[in-house]
CSV table of C-alpha atoms and ligand atoms in Angstrom, one decimal:
chain,number,residue,atom,x,y,z
A,1,MET,CA,9.1,5.6,-38.2
A,2,GLU,CA,7.0,7.6,-35.6
A,3,ILE,CA,7.7,7.1,-31.9
A,4,ILE,CA,4.8,8.0,-29.5
A,5,LEU,CA,5.4,8.1,-25.8
A,6,ALA,CA,2.3,7.7,-23.6
A,7,GLU,CA,1.6,10.9,-21.7
A,8,HIS,CA,1.7,9.2,-18.3
A,9,ALA,CA,4.5,6.7,-18.2
A,10,GLY,CA,7.1,5.8,-15.6
A,11,PHE,CA,7.3,6.6,-11.9
A,12,CYS,CA,3.9,7.4,-10.2
A,13,PHE,CA,3.7,10.0,-7.4
A,14,GLY,CA,4.2,7.4,-4.6
A,15,VAL,CA,7.2,5.7,-6.1
A,16,ASN,CA,8.8,9.0,-7.1
A,17,ARG,CA,8.4,10.2,-3.5
A,18,ALA,CA,9.9,7.0,-2.1
A,19,MET,CA,12.8,7.1,-4.5
A,20,ASP,CA,13.6,10.8,-3.8
A,21,LEU,CA,13.4,10.2,0.0
A,22,ALA,CA,15.7,7.1,-0.2
A,23,LEU,CA,18.3,8.8,-2.4
A,24,LYS,CA,18.4,11.9,-0.1
A,25,ILE,CA,18.7,9.7,3.0
A,26,GLY,CA,21.4,7.6,1.3
A,27,LYS,CA,23.4,10.7,0.5
A,28,ASP,CA,22.9,12.6,3.8
A,29,LYS,CA,23.1,9.9,6.5
A,30,ASP,CA,26.3,8.6,8.0
A,31,GLY,CA,25.0,5.4,9.5
A,32,LYS,CA,23.7,2.3,7.8
A,33,VAL,CA,20.6,2.7,5.7
A,34,HIS,CA,18.4,-0.2,4.6
A,35,THR,CA,15.1,-0.6,2.7
A,36,LEU,CA,12.9,-3.4,3.9
A,37,GLY,CA,12.6,-5.3,0.7
A,38,PRO,CA,13.5,-3.7,-2.7
A,39,LEU,CA,12.2,-0.2,-2.6
A,40,ILE,CA,10.9,-0.5,-6.2
A,41,HIS,CA,10.3,-3.5,-8.4
A,42,ASN,CA,13.0,-2.4,-10.7
A,43,PRO,CA,16.5,-3.8,-10.6
A,44,GLN,CA,18.1,-0.7,-12.1
A,45,ALA,CA,16.5,1.6,-9.5
A,46,VAL,CA,17.7,-0.8,-6.7
A,47,LYS,CA,21.3,-0.6,-8.2
A,48,LYS,CA,21.1,3.2,-8.2
A,49,LEU,CA,20.2,3.2,-4.5
A,50,GLU,CA,23.2,0.8,-3.8
A,51,GLU,CA,25.4,3.5,-5.3
A,52,VAL,CA,24.5,5.8,-2.4
A,53,ASP,CA,24.9,2.9,0.1
A,54,VAL,CA,21.2,2.1,0.6
A,55,ARG,CA,21.0,-1.7,0.9
A,56,VAL,CA,18.1,-4.0,0.6
A,57,GLU,CA,17.3,-6.3,3.6
A,58,SER,CA,14.2,-8.5,3.6
A,59,ASP,CA,14.1,-9.4,7.3
A,60,ILE,CA,13.6,-6.6,9.8
A,61,GLU,CA,15.3,-8.6,12.5
A,62,LYS,CA,18.5,-8.7,10.5
A,63,ILE,CA,18.7,-4.9,10.5
A,64,THR,CA,20.5,-4.2,13.8
A,65,GLU,CA,21.3,-0.5,13.5
A,66,GLY,CA,20.8,2.7,11.5
A,67,THR,CA,17.8,3.7,9.4
A,68,VAL,CA,15.1,1.5,7.8
A,69,ILE,CA,13.1,2.9,4.9
A,70,ILE,CA,9.6,1.6,4.5
A,71,ARG,CA,8.7,1.3,0.8
A,72,SER,CA,5.6,2.7,-0.9
A,73,HIS,CA,3.7,-0.6,-0.5
A,74,GLY,CA,3.7,-0.1,3.3
A,75,VAL,CA,4.2,-2.8,6.0
A,76,PRO,CA,1.9,-4.4,8.7
A,77,PRO,CA,1.9,-2.5,12.0
A,78,GLU,CA,3.9,-5.2,13.8
A,79,ILE,CA,6.9,-4.5,11.6
A,80,LEU,CA,6.8,-0.9,12.6
A,81,GLU,CA,6.6,-2.0,16.3
A,82,GLN,CA,9.5,-4.4,15.7
A,83,ALA,CA,11.6,-1.6,14.2
A,84,GLU,CA,10.9,0.6,17.2
A,85,LYS,CA,11.9,-2.3,19.6
A,86,GLN,CA,15.2,-2.6,17.7
A,87,GLU,CA,15.7,1.2,18.1
A,88,LEU,CA,15.9,1.8,14.4
A,89,GLU,CA,15.2,5.1,12.8
A,90,VAL,CA,12.1,4.6,10.6
A,91,VAL,CA,11.6,6.6,7.5
A,92,ASN,CA,8.1,5.7,6.4
A,93,ALA,CA,7.7,6.2,2.6
A,94,THR,CA,4.4,4.4,2.4
A,95,CYS,CA,2.4,6.0,-0.4
A,96,PRO,CA,-0.4,8.2,1.1
A,97,PHE,CA,-3.0,6.4,-1.0
A,98,VAL,CA,-1.8,3.1,0.4
A,99,LYS,CA,-2.1,4.6,3.9
A,100,THR,CA,-5.7,5.5,3.2
A,101,ALA,CA,-6.4,1.9,2.3
A,102,GLN,CA,-4.8,0.7,5.5
A,103,ARG,CA,-6.8,3.2,7.6
A,104,ASN,CA,-10.1,2.3,5.9
A,105,ALA,CA,-9.5,-1.4,6.5
A,106,LYS,CA,-8.7,-0.7,10.2
A,107,GLU,CA,-11.9,1.4,10.6
A,108,LEU,CA,-14.1,-1.2,9.0
A,109,MET,CA,-12.7,-3.8,11.4
A,110,GLU,CA,-13.3,-1.6,14.3
A,111,GLU,CA,-16.9,-0.9,13.1
A,112,GLY,CA,-17.6,-4.6,13.2
A,113,TYR,CA,-17.5,-5.4,9.4
A,114,ASP,CA,-16.0,-8.5,8.0
A,115,VAL,CA,-13.2,-6.9,6.0
A,116,VAL,CA,-12.6,-8.1,2.5
A,117,ILE,CA,-9.5,-7.0,0.5
A,118,SER,CA,-9.8,-7.2,-3.2
A,119,GLY,CA,-6.2,-7.9,-4.3
A,120,ASP,CA,-3.3,-10.3,-4.7
A,121,GLN,CA,-2.7,-12.3,-1.5
A,122,ASP,CA,1.0,-12.4,-2.0
A,123,HIS,CA,1.5,-8.7,-2.8
A,124,PRO,CA,3.3,-6.8,0.0
A,125,GLU,CA,0.7,-4.0,-0.1
A,126,VAL,CA,-2.1,-6.5,0.6
A,127,ILE,CA,-0.1,-8.2,3.3
A,128,ALA,CA,0.4,-4.8,5.0
A,129,ILE,CA,-3.4,-3.9,4.7
A,130,LEU,CA,-4.2,-7.3,6.2
A,131,GLY,CA,-2.0,-6.5,9.2
A,132,TYR,CA,-4.3,-3.5,9.9
A,133,THR,CA,-7.2,-5.9,10.4
A,134,ASP,CA,-5.3,-8.0,12.9
A,135,ASN,CA,-4.8,-10.5,10.0
A,136,GLN,CA,-8.6,-11.2,10.0
A,137,ALA,CA,-9.5,-9.8,6.6
A,138,ILE,CA,-10.5,-12.2,3.7
A,139,ILE,CA,-8.4,-11.7,0.6
A,140,VAL,CA,-10.2,-12.1,-2.7
A,141,GLN,CA,-8.1,-12.2,-5.8
A,142,ASP,CA,-10.8,-13.3,-8.3
A,143,GLU,CA,-14.1,-15.2,-8.7
A,144,SER,CA,-12.4,-18.5,-7.6
A,145,ASP,CA,-12.1,-17.0,-4.1
A,146,PHE,CA,-15.8,-16.0,-3.8
A,147,GLU,CA,-16.6,-19.2,-1.8
A,148,LYS,CA,-14.6,-17.7,1.0
A,149,LEU,CA,-17.4,-15.1,1.3
A,150,ASP,CA,-20.2,-17.5,2.2
A,151,ASN,CA,-21.9,-16.8,5.5
A,152,LEU,CA,-20.9,-13.1,5.7
A,153,LYS,CA,-23.6,-10.7,6.9
A,154,LYS,CA,-21.9,-7.4,7.2
A,155,ALA,CA,-19.0,-6.9,4.7
A,156,GLY,CA,-16.6,-4.0,4.3
A,157,VAL,CA,-14.4,-3.8,1.2
A,158,VAL,CA,-11.1,-2.1,0.4
A,159,ALA,CA,-8.9,-2.8,-2.7
A,160,GLN,CA,-5.2,-3.1,-3.4
A,161,THR,CA,-4.4,0.3,-5.0
A,162,THR,CA,-3.3,-1.4,-8.2
A,163,GLN,CA,-6.4,-3.6,-8.5
A,164,SER,CA,-8.5,-3.5,-11.7
A,165,LEU,CA,-11.9,-1.7,-11.3
A,166,GLU,CA,-13.5,-4.7,-13.1
A,167,ARG,CA,-12.4,-7.1,-10.3
A,168,LEU,CA,-13.6,-4.8,-7.6
A,169,GLN,CA,-16.9,-4.4,-9.4
A,170,LYS,CA,-17.3,-8.2,-9.7
A,171,LEU,CA,-16.6,-8.6,-6.0
A,172,THR,CA,-19.0,-5.9,-4.8
A,173,ALA,CA,-21.7,-7.2,-7.2
A,174,TYR,CA,-21.4,-10.7,-5.7
A,175,LEU,CA,-21.4,-9.4,-2.1
A,176,LEU,CA,-24.4,-7.2,-2.7
A,177,LYS,CA,-26.4,-10.3,-3.6
A,178,ASN,CA,-25.2,-12.2,-0.5
A,179,VAL,CA,-24.9,-9.9,2.4
A,180,SER,CA,-27.4,-7.7,4.3
A,181,GLU,CA,-25.0,-4.8,4.7
A,182,LEU,CA,-22.1,-3.7,2.5
A,183,LYS,CA,-19.6,-0.8,2.8
A,184,VAL,CA,-17.1,-0.3,0.0
A,185,TYR,CA,-14.1,2.0,-0.1
A,186,ASN,CA,-12.8,2.4,-3.6
A,187,THR,CA,-9.1,2.6,-2.8
A,188,ILE,CA,-7.9,1.9,-6.3
A,189,CYS,CA,-5.3,4.5,-7.3
A,190,THR,CA,-6.3,6.6,-10.3
A,191,THR,CA,-2.7,6.4,-11.6
A,192,THR,CA,-3.0,2.7,-12.4
A,193,GLY,CA,-6.3,3.1,-14.3
A,194,GLN,CA,-5.1,6.1,-16.2
A,195,ARG,CA,-1.9,4.3,-17.4
A,196,GLN,CA,-3.8,1.2,-18.3
A,197,ARG,CA,-6.5,3.2,-20.3
A,198,GLU,CA,-3.8,5.2,-22.1
A,199,ALA,CA,-1.8,2.0,-22.9
A,200,ALA,CA,-4.9,0.4,-24.4
A,201,ARG,CA,-5.7,3.6,-26.4
A,202,LEU,CA,-2.2,4.0,-27.7
A,203,SER,CA,-1.7,0.3,-28.6
A,204,LYS,CA,-4.7,0.6,-31.0
A,205,LYS,CA,-3.1,3.4,-32.9
A,206,VAL,CA,0.4,1.9,-33.5
A,207,ASP,CA,2.0,-1.1,-35.2
A,208,MET,CA,4.1,-2.1,-32.2
A,209,MET,CA,4.2,-1.4,-28.5
A,210,ILE,CA,7.3,-1.3,-26.3
A,211,VAL,CA,6.5,-1.6,-22.6
A,212,ILE,CA,9.4,-0.7,-20.3
A,213,GLY,CA,9.8,-1.9,-16.7
A,214,GLY,CA,11.0,-4.6,-14.3
A,215,TYR,CA,10.1,-8.2,-15.2
A,216,ASN,CA,9.1,-8.5,-11.5
A,217,SER,CA,6.8,-5.4,-11.6
A,218,ALA,CA,3.2,-6.5,-11.5
A,219,ASN,CA,1.9,-3.2,-12.9
A,220,THR,CA,4.4,-3.3,-15.9
A,221,ASN,CA,3.4,-6.9,-16.6
A,222,ARG,CA,-0.3,-5.8,-16.6
A,223,LEU,CA,0.5,-3.0,-19.1
A,224,ALA,CA,2.2,-5.5,-21.4
A,225,GLU,CA,-0.8,-7.8,-21.1
A,226,ILE,CA,-3.2,-4.9,-22.0
A,227,CYS,CA,-1.2,-4.0,-25.0
A,228,SER,CA,-1.0,-7.6,-26.3
A,229,GLU,CA,-4.7,-8.0,-25.7
A,230,SER,CA,-5.4,-5.2,-28.1
A,231,GLY,CA,-3.8,-7.4,-30.8
A,232,VAL,CA,-0.6,-5.3,-31.4
A,233,LYS,CA,2.9,-6.8,-31.3
A,234,THR,CA,4.2,-6.0,-27.8
A,235,HIS,CA,7.7,-6.2,-26.4
A,236,HIS,CA,8.3,-6.0,-22.7
A,237,ILE,CA,11.9,-4.8,-21.9
A,238,GLU,CA,13.8,-3.8,-18.8
A,239,ARG,CA,16.6,-1.9,-20.5
A,240,ALA,CA,17.5,-0.1,-23.8
A,241,GLU,CA,20.1,-2.8,-24.7
A,242,GLU,CA,17.3,-5.3,-25.1
A,243,LEU,CA,15.8,-3.5,-28.1
A,244,ASN,CA,16.4,-5.5,-31.2
A,245,LYS,CA,16.6,-3.5,-34.4
A,246,ASP,CA,15.0,-6.3,-36.4
A,247,TRP,CA,11.7,-5.7,-34.5
A,248,PHE,CA,11.4,-2.3,-36.3
A,249,LYS,CA,11.5,-3.6,-39.9
A,250,ASN,CA,8.3,-2.4,-41.7
A,251,ILE,CA,7.1,-0.6,-38.6
A,252,LYS,CA,5.7,2.9,-39.1
A,253,LYS,CA,4.4,3.8,-35.7
A,254,VAL,CA,5.8,2.6,-32.3
A,255,GLY,CA,4.1,3.3,-29.0
A,256,ILE,CA,6.0,3.4,-25.7
A,257,THR,CA,4.7,3.1,-22.2
A,258,ALA,CA,6.3,2.3,-18.8
A,259,GLY,CA,5.2,0.9,-15.5
A,260,ALA,CA,4.8,3.0,-12.4
A,261,SER,CA,8.1,1.7,-11.0
A,262,THR,CA,10.2,2.5,-14.2
A,263,PRO,CA,12.7,5.3,-13.6
A,264,ASN,CA,12.7,8.2,-16.1
A,265,TRP,CA,16.4,7.7,-16.9
A,266,ILE,CA,15.6,4.2,-18.3
A,267,ILE,CA,12.8,5.6,-20.5
A,268,LYS,CA,15.2,8.2,-21.8
A,269,GLU,CA,17.8,5.6,-22.6
A,270,VAL,CA,15.2,3.6,-24.5
A,271,LEU,CA,14.0,6.7,-26.4
A,272,LYS,CA,17.6,7.5,-27.3
A,273,ARG,CA,18.3,4.0,-28.6
A,274,MET,CA,15.1,4.0,-30.6
A,275,SER,CA,16.0,7.3,-32.3
A,276,GLU,CA,19.4,5.7,-33.3
A,277,ILE,CA,17.6,2.6,-34.7
A,278,LYS,CA,15.2,5.0,-36.5
A,279,GLU,CA,18.1,7.0,-38.1
A,280,LYS,CA,19.8,3.7,-39.2
A,281,HIS,CA,16.6,2.5,-40.8
A,282,GLU,CA,16.2,5.8,-42.7
A,283,GLU,CA,19.8,5.8,-43.8
A,284,ASN,CA,19.3,2.2,-45.1
A,285,LEU,CA,16.1,3.2,-46.9
A,286,GLU,CA,17.9,6.1,-48.6
A,287,GLU,CA,20.8,3.9,-49.7
A,288,ASN,CA,18.3,1.3,-51.1
A,289,ILE,CA,16.5,4.0,-53.1
A,290,LEU,CA,19.8,5.4,-54.4
A,291,THR,CA,21.1,1.9,-55.4
A,292,LYS,CA,17.8,1.1,-57.2
A,293,GLY,CA,17.8,4.6,-58.9
B,301,F3S,FE1,0.8,5.3,-4.7
B,301,F3S,FE2,-0.7,4.9,-6.7
B,301,F3S,FE3,1.8,4.8,-7.0
B,301,F3S,S1,-1.0,4.1,-4.7
B,301,F3S,S2,2.6,4.1,-5.1
B,301,F3S,S3,0.7,6.6,-6.5
B,301,F3S,S4,0.3,3.5,-8.0
């Protein structure tokens, strides 16, 4: 059995940076340290942070002292103002690419455009970008939201960094036909597209795909969808222990990929467990040959 790991799998630049920062602060600081919401959509990474006393709190008003770490998705500006009012020390780990999307949205609003965000309305990153437009932007998830765009004249578009290019293209094509002026910032992060393209390519070459990452991680779920869509048997797992040796019967090639929020140590555990399964299969195969011989 051949095991092929996608070249780009696991933590992206922004998540890696946020995790490193949080681990360092957890180890160095004496006072209380909180992240506002789980730093990463991965329960094992959250647990690792708890080990250095970095706790998760979802409501800024409940953090009464110490340091608050802003995660890579960013927050609306009023949350930063609130943290300042509460005299908290703020460590802003917003990914620089997300900050660009926030800045672009703010500029568009100031230039008088009707701001349109291509993204998921419940995603914290989108909620944060919305805040930079005084909560005036229109959020468009897919075609079913296009009716919200009627009557716009001058539209300015930004995208959630993990948005698919296809959705952004559909939105801009629609707007182009309906508005007299259109300005588009392509704020999609290349990491996402690169991982998705690689997952699609790899899943066409193997008999089975293993996708590693939090069940609550949107980008991991999307990778699993892409692999399934290419017709290959796909298993989405969070941890090595979930691997079932029966999955690997009659499998010659296995591809592995992992979401942008999946820590490297989990990928390593999965690879180790798969090598053990592989060895066991080869031993069984040899035994069968010897018995038959
Ligand atoms: Fe940043 Fe892109 Fe990751 S926007 S958080 S590097 S997916």
